[in-house]
Each structure stands twice: as structure tokens, then as C-alpha cells.
């Protein structure tokens, strides 16, 4: 198995327009729609709360840090989390609890390096070169309308094939919207509840 960096959406028990800046490179067209929320961590400090958010359902927050260190600078960027091989960051996103509705989620992440690709089952995803070795990845998912957690895991050294033993993350943007008509997502996958960035074999 490759060393991998997993970026997963996990369910928990638990209409708004945000003014986004920095690496909000691919905002969804439905941002600001009824039943939507938006949160953006730029990691200017090691605090738990996003620098920008518009979430009518509660306060989004980073709820767990494991084997990760906040750095003041990294390769021309201010405020970066360095996540070790077995480390993780966990973010909780409050949301409506509407079991009969579907949720569209867009995740954007800014990371250092470019030798990654998505696995799992997002129905729409891509990458963008942000310069100086930094790249952005984004992916869309459909799931049940309820609060969720976002996990960013460090590279797990399973076979030693990769050259990087840490993940550097400069920004995280999470958009979500609940809709009453699942038919608006007709033809899109509803099984992709996780997003994985995996380093390719060299």
C-alpha cells in the first residue's frame, strides 16, 4: 500500500455569503444559497476557529490536533500546519439535521508539493498550481444532510516509496448546502464520503 494522505468526511452525532480571500480558488456556485454554510481556515494562528465563516448552524472549529505542529512560515506562506506521518487534524462542521435532504459538500485544501492524486469517489475534483511548490486540491461530494467532521491525516509510511514524511497544509475551505430535492444531484455519486490525496509511486 502506498503512503497516503487521507482527507475524509465523517458523520457525527451532532444562507449565507462569505467574503473569501487567499486560496479560495474554486468557490461553489451555490455558496450563499438557503441552507448553505461556509468556513475558511487560513491558519494565521494555531487557534481552532476559521478566519472567515458564515455558518448559521453553529461555530465550526478544529477539534483535534495529533502529531502536528503549527509553523509561522513555510516556503513563502505564513501560518502552516505540518502534519507528521501518523498525525491528523480534525475539523467539526455544524450543519442542519435534515435526514430527508441531501448535502453537497465542496472541500478545498492548499498543500505543499504536487505529487498527489485523488482516490475514493468524489463526483467532481481537480488541482490547481498556486506557485512556489504550493498546490490546491478540491473535490465535491453528496451525503446526508447533517453535521460532519473533516479529517486531514498525515502520510502513513506503509512501504517507504515516497520522499516526503510530512504534509504541509496552508489552508482549508469547506462549503456545504442542504437541498430538499435529491433529484438535483441525479446521476452524481452518493457513495463518495471520503477524499484521499495519495502520493504517486515514483
Short mmCIF file of C-alpha atoms in Angstrom, two decimals, residues 24-176:
data_model
loop_
_atom_site.label_atom_id
_atom_site.label_comp_id
_atom_site.label_asym_id
_atom_site.label_seq_id
_atom_site.Cartn_x
_atom_site.Cartn_y
_atom_site.Cartn_z
CA UNK A 24 -10.48 30.16 -2.13
CA UNK A 25 -9.60 29.21 -5.70
CA UNK A 26 -12.75 27.32 -6.67
CA UNK A 27 -15.80 28.53 -4.70
CA UNK A 28 -19.00 26.62 -5.46
CA UNK A 29 -21.74 28.41 -7.42
CA UNK A 30 -24.26 27.62 -4.68
CA UNK A 31 -22.40 29.45 -1.90
CA UNK A 32 -24.88 31.71 -0.13
CA UNK A 33 -27.93 29.66 -1.11
CA UNK A 34 -30.54 28.83 1.56
CA UNK A 35 -29.38 26.01 3.89
CA UNK A 36 -25.72 26.61 3.00
CA UNK A 37 -22.67 27.26 5.19
CA UNK A 38 -19.08 28.31 4.58
CA UNK A 39 -15.86 28.19 6.62
CA UNK A 40 -12.25 29.02 5.72
CA UNK A 41 -9.17 28.31 7.81
CA UNK A 42 -6.11 30.31 6.73
CA UNK A 43 -4.17 29.16 9.84
CA UNK A 44 -2.82 32.60 10.66
CA UNK A 45 -2.56 31.25 14.22
CA UNK A 46 -2.80 27.78 15.75
CA UNK A 47 -6.25 28.60 17.10
CA UNK A 48 -9.24 26.36 16.43
CA UNK A 49 -11.58 28.78 14.68
CA UNK A 50 -11.70 29.70 10.97
CA UNK A 51 -10.58 33.17 9.95
CA UNK A 52 -13.70 33.51 7.81
CA UNK A 53 -17.01 31.75 8.32
CA UNK A 54 -20.69 32.14 7.68
CA UNK A 55 -22.41 29.19 9.29
CA UNK A 56 -25.93 29.75 10.67
CA UNK A 57 -25.93 26.31 12.29
CA UNK A 58 -23.11 26.85 14.81
CA UNK A 59 -19.40 27.56 15.30
CA UNK A 60 -17.05 25.50 13.11
CA UNK A 61 -13.79 24.60 14.82
CA UNK A 62 -10.66 22.48 14.64
CA UNK A 63 -11.37 19.96 17.40
CA UNK A 64 -8.29 17.71 17.46
CA UNK A 65 -4.57 18.05 16.70
CA UNK A 66 -2.37 14.95 16.81
CA UNK A 67 1.33 14.84 15.87
CA UNK A 68 1.05 18.16 14.05
CA UNK A 69 2.93 21.43 14.54
CA UNK A 70 1.93 24.96 13.57
CA UNK A 71 4.69 26.85 11.74
CA UNK A 72 4.89 30.62 11.33
CA UNK A 73 6.22 30.28 7.76
CA UNK A 74 6.87 27.63 5.13
CA UNK A 75 8.06 28.24 1.56
CA UNK A 76 6.70 31.78 1.29
CA UNK A 77 3.48 31.11 3.22
CA UNK A 78 2.50 32.38 6.67
CA UNK A 79 0.70 30.05 9.07
CA UNK A 80 1.13 26.42 8.02
CA UNK A 81 0.35 23.13 9.75
CA UNK A 82 3.00 20.42 9.47
CA UNK A 83 1.39 17.00 9.99
CA UNK A 84 3.57 14.02 10.81
CA UNK A 85 3.29 10.53 9.34
CA UNK A 86 0.78 9.37 11.94
CA UNK A 87 -0.68 12.80 12.65
CA UNK A 88 -4.06 14.35 11.94
CA UNK A 89 -6.17 17.49 12.14
CA UNK A 90 -9.90 17.21 12.77
CA UNK A 91 -12.48 19.91 11.95
CA UNK A 92 -16.12 19.89 13.02
CA UNK A 93 -18.68 21.50 10.71
CA UNK A 94 -22.08 22.22 12.30
CA UNK A 95 -24.97 21.80 9.88
CA UNK A 96 -28.69 21.25 9.64
CA UNK A 97 -30.04 17.86 10.73
CA UNK A 98 -32.43 17.05 7.90
CA UNK A 99 -32.43 13.30 7.25
CA UNK A 100 -34.69 13.62 4.20
CA UNK A 101 -32.39 16.11 2.48
CA UNK A 102 -29.10 15.67 0.67
CA UNK A 103 -25.97 17.72 1.21
CA UNK A 104 -23.49 18.89 -1.41
CA UNK A 105 -20.02 19.44 0.05
CA UNK A 106 -17.03 21.12 -1.58
CA UNK A 107 -13.62 20.83 0.08
CA UNK A 108 -10.62 22.92 -0.95
CA UNK A 109 -7.17 22.30 0.53
CA UNK A 110 -3.86 24.10 -0.08
CA UNK A 111 -0.83 21.84 0.39
CA UNK A 112 2.91 21.87 -0.36
CA UNK A 113 4.01 19.55 -3.16
CA UNK A 114 2.39 18.33 -6.35
CA UNK A 115 2.85 14.56 -6.44
CA UNK A 116 -0.63 13.72 -5.23
CA UNK A 117 -3.84 12.43 -6.74
CA UNK A 118 -7.36 11.86 -5.53
CA UNK A 119 -8.73 8.42 -4.86
CA UNK A 120 -12.10 7.49 -3.44
CA UNK A 121 -15.26 8.58 -5.15
CA UNK A 122 -15.75 12.33 -5.48
CA UNK A 123 -18.04 13.12 -8.40
CA UNK A 124 -16.05 16.22 -9.33
CA UNK A 125 -12.47 17.16 -8.41
CA UNK A 126 -9.29 18.82 -9.62
CA UNK A 127 -5.98 20.52 -8.84
CA UNK A 128 -4.50 23.96 -9.39
CA UNK A 129 -0.89 25.19 -9.26
CA UNK A 130 -0.63 28.06 -6.77
CA UNK A 131 3.10 28.71 -7.25
CA UNK A 132 6.25 28.21 -5.13
CA UNK A 133 5.57 24.48 -4.77
CA UNK A 134 2.07 25.01 -3.37
CA UNK A 135 -0.96 23.36 -4.92
CA UNK A 136 -4.68 23.34 -4.32
CA UNK A 137 -6.94 20.31 -4.49
CA UNK A 138 -10.72 20.36 -4.45
CA UNK A 139 -13.50 17.78 -4.57
CA UNK A 140 -17.29 17.60 -4.37
CA UNK A 141 -19.37 15.01 -2.52
CA UNK A 142 -23.04 14.25 -1.88
CA UNK A 143 -24.12 12.89 1.50
CA UNK A 144 -26.90 13.06 4.07
CA UNK A 145 -27.73 16.49 5.46
CA UNK A 146 -26.30 16.55 8.99
CA UNK A 147 -23.19 17.84 10.80
CA UNK A 148 -19.89 16.27 9.82
CA UNK A 149 -16.16 16.20 10.57
CA UNK A 150 -13.29 16.73 8.16
CA UNK A 151 -10.12 14.74 8.88
CA UNK A 152 -6.74 15.57 7.35
CA UNK A 153 -4.34 12.71 8.01
CA UNK A 154 -0.56 12.81 7.63
CA UNK A 155 1.32 10.48 5.30
CA UNK A 156 1.25 6.93 6.62
CA UNK A 157 4.57 5.22 5.85
CA UNK A 158 3.48 1.79 4.66
CA UNK A 159 6.11 0.96 2.05
CA UNK A 160 8.71 3.74 2.08
CA UNK A 161 8.16 4.57 -1.60
CA UNK A 162 7.71 8.28 -1.09
CA UNK A 163 10.19 11.03 -0.35
CA UNK A 164 8.04 13.17 1.95
CA UNK A 165 7.30 12.19 5.54
CA UNK A 166 5.23 15.25 6.42
CA UNK A 167 2.23 17.04 5.00
CA UNK A 168 2.20 20.85 4.96
CA UNK A 169 -1.25 22.44 4.83
CA UNK A 170 -1.74 26.19 4.43
CA UNK A 171 -5.48 26.48 4.01
CA UNK A 172 -8.77 24.61 4.26
CA UNK A 173 -12.10 25.78 2.83
CA UNK A 174 -15.34 23.86 3.45
CA UNK A 175 -18.68 24.68 1.79
CA UNK A 176 -21.88 22.72 2.32
#
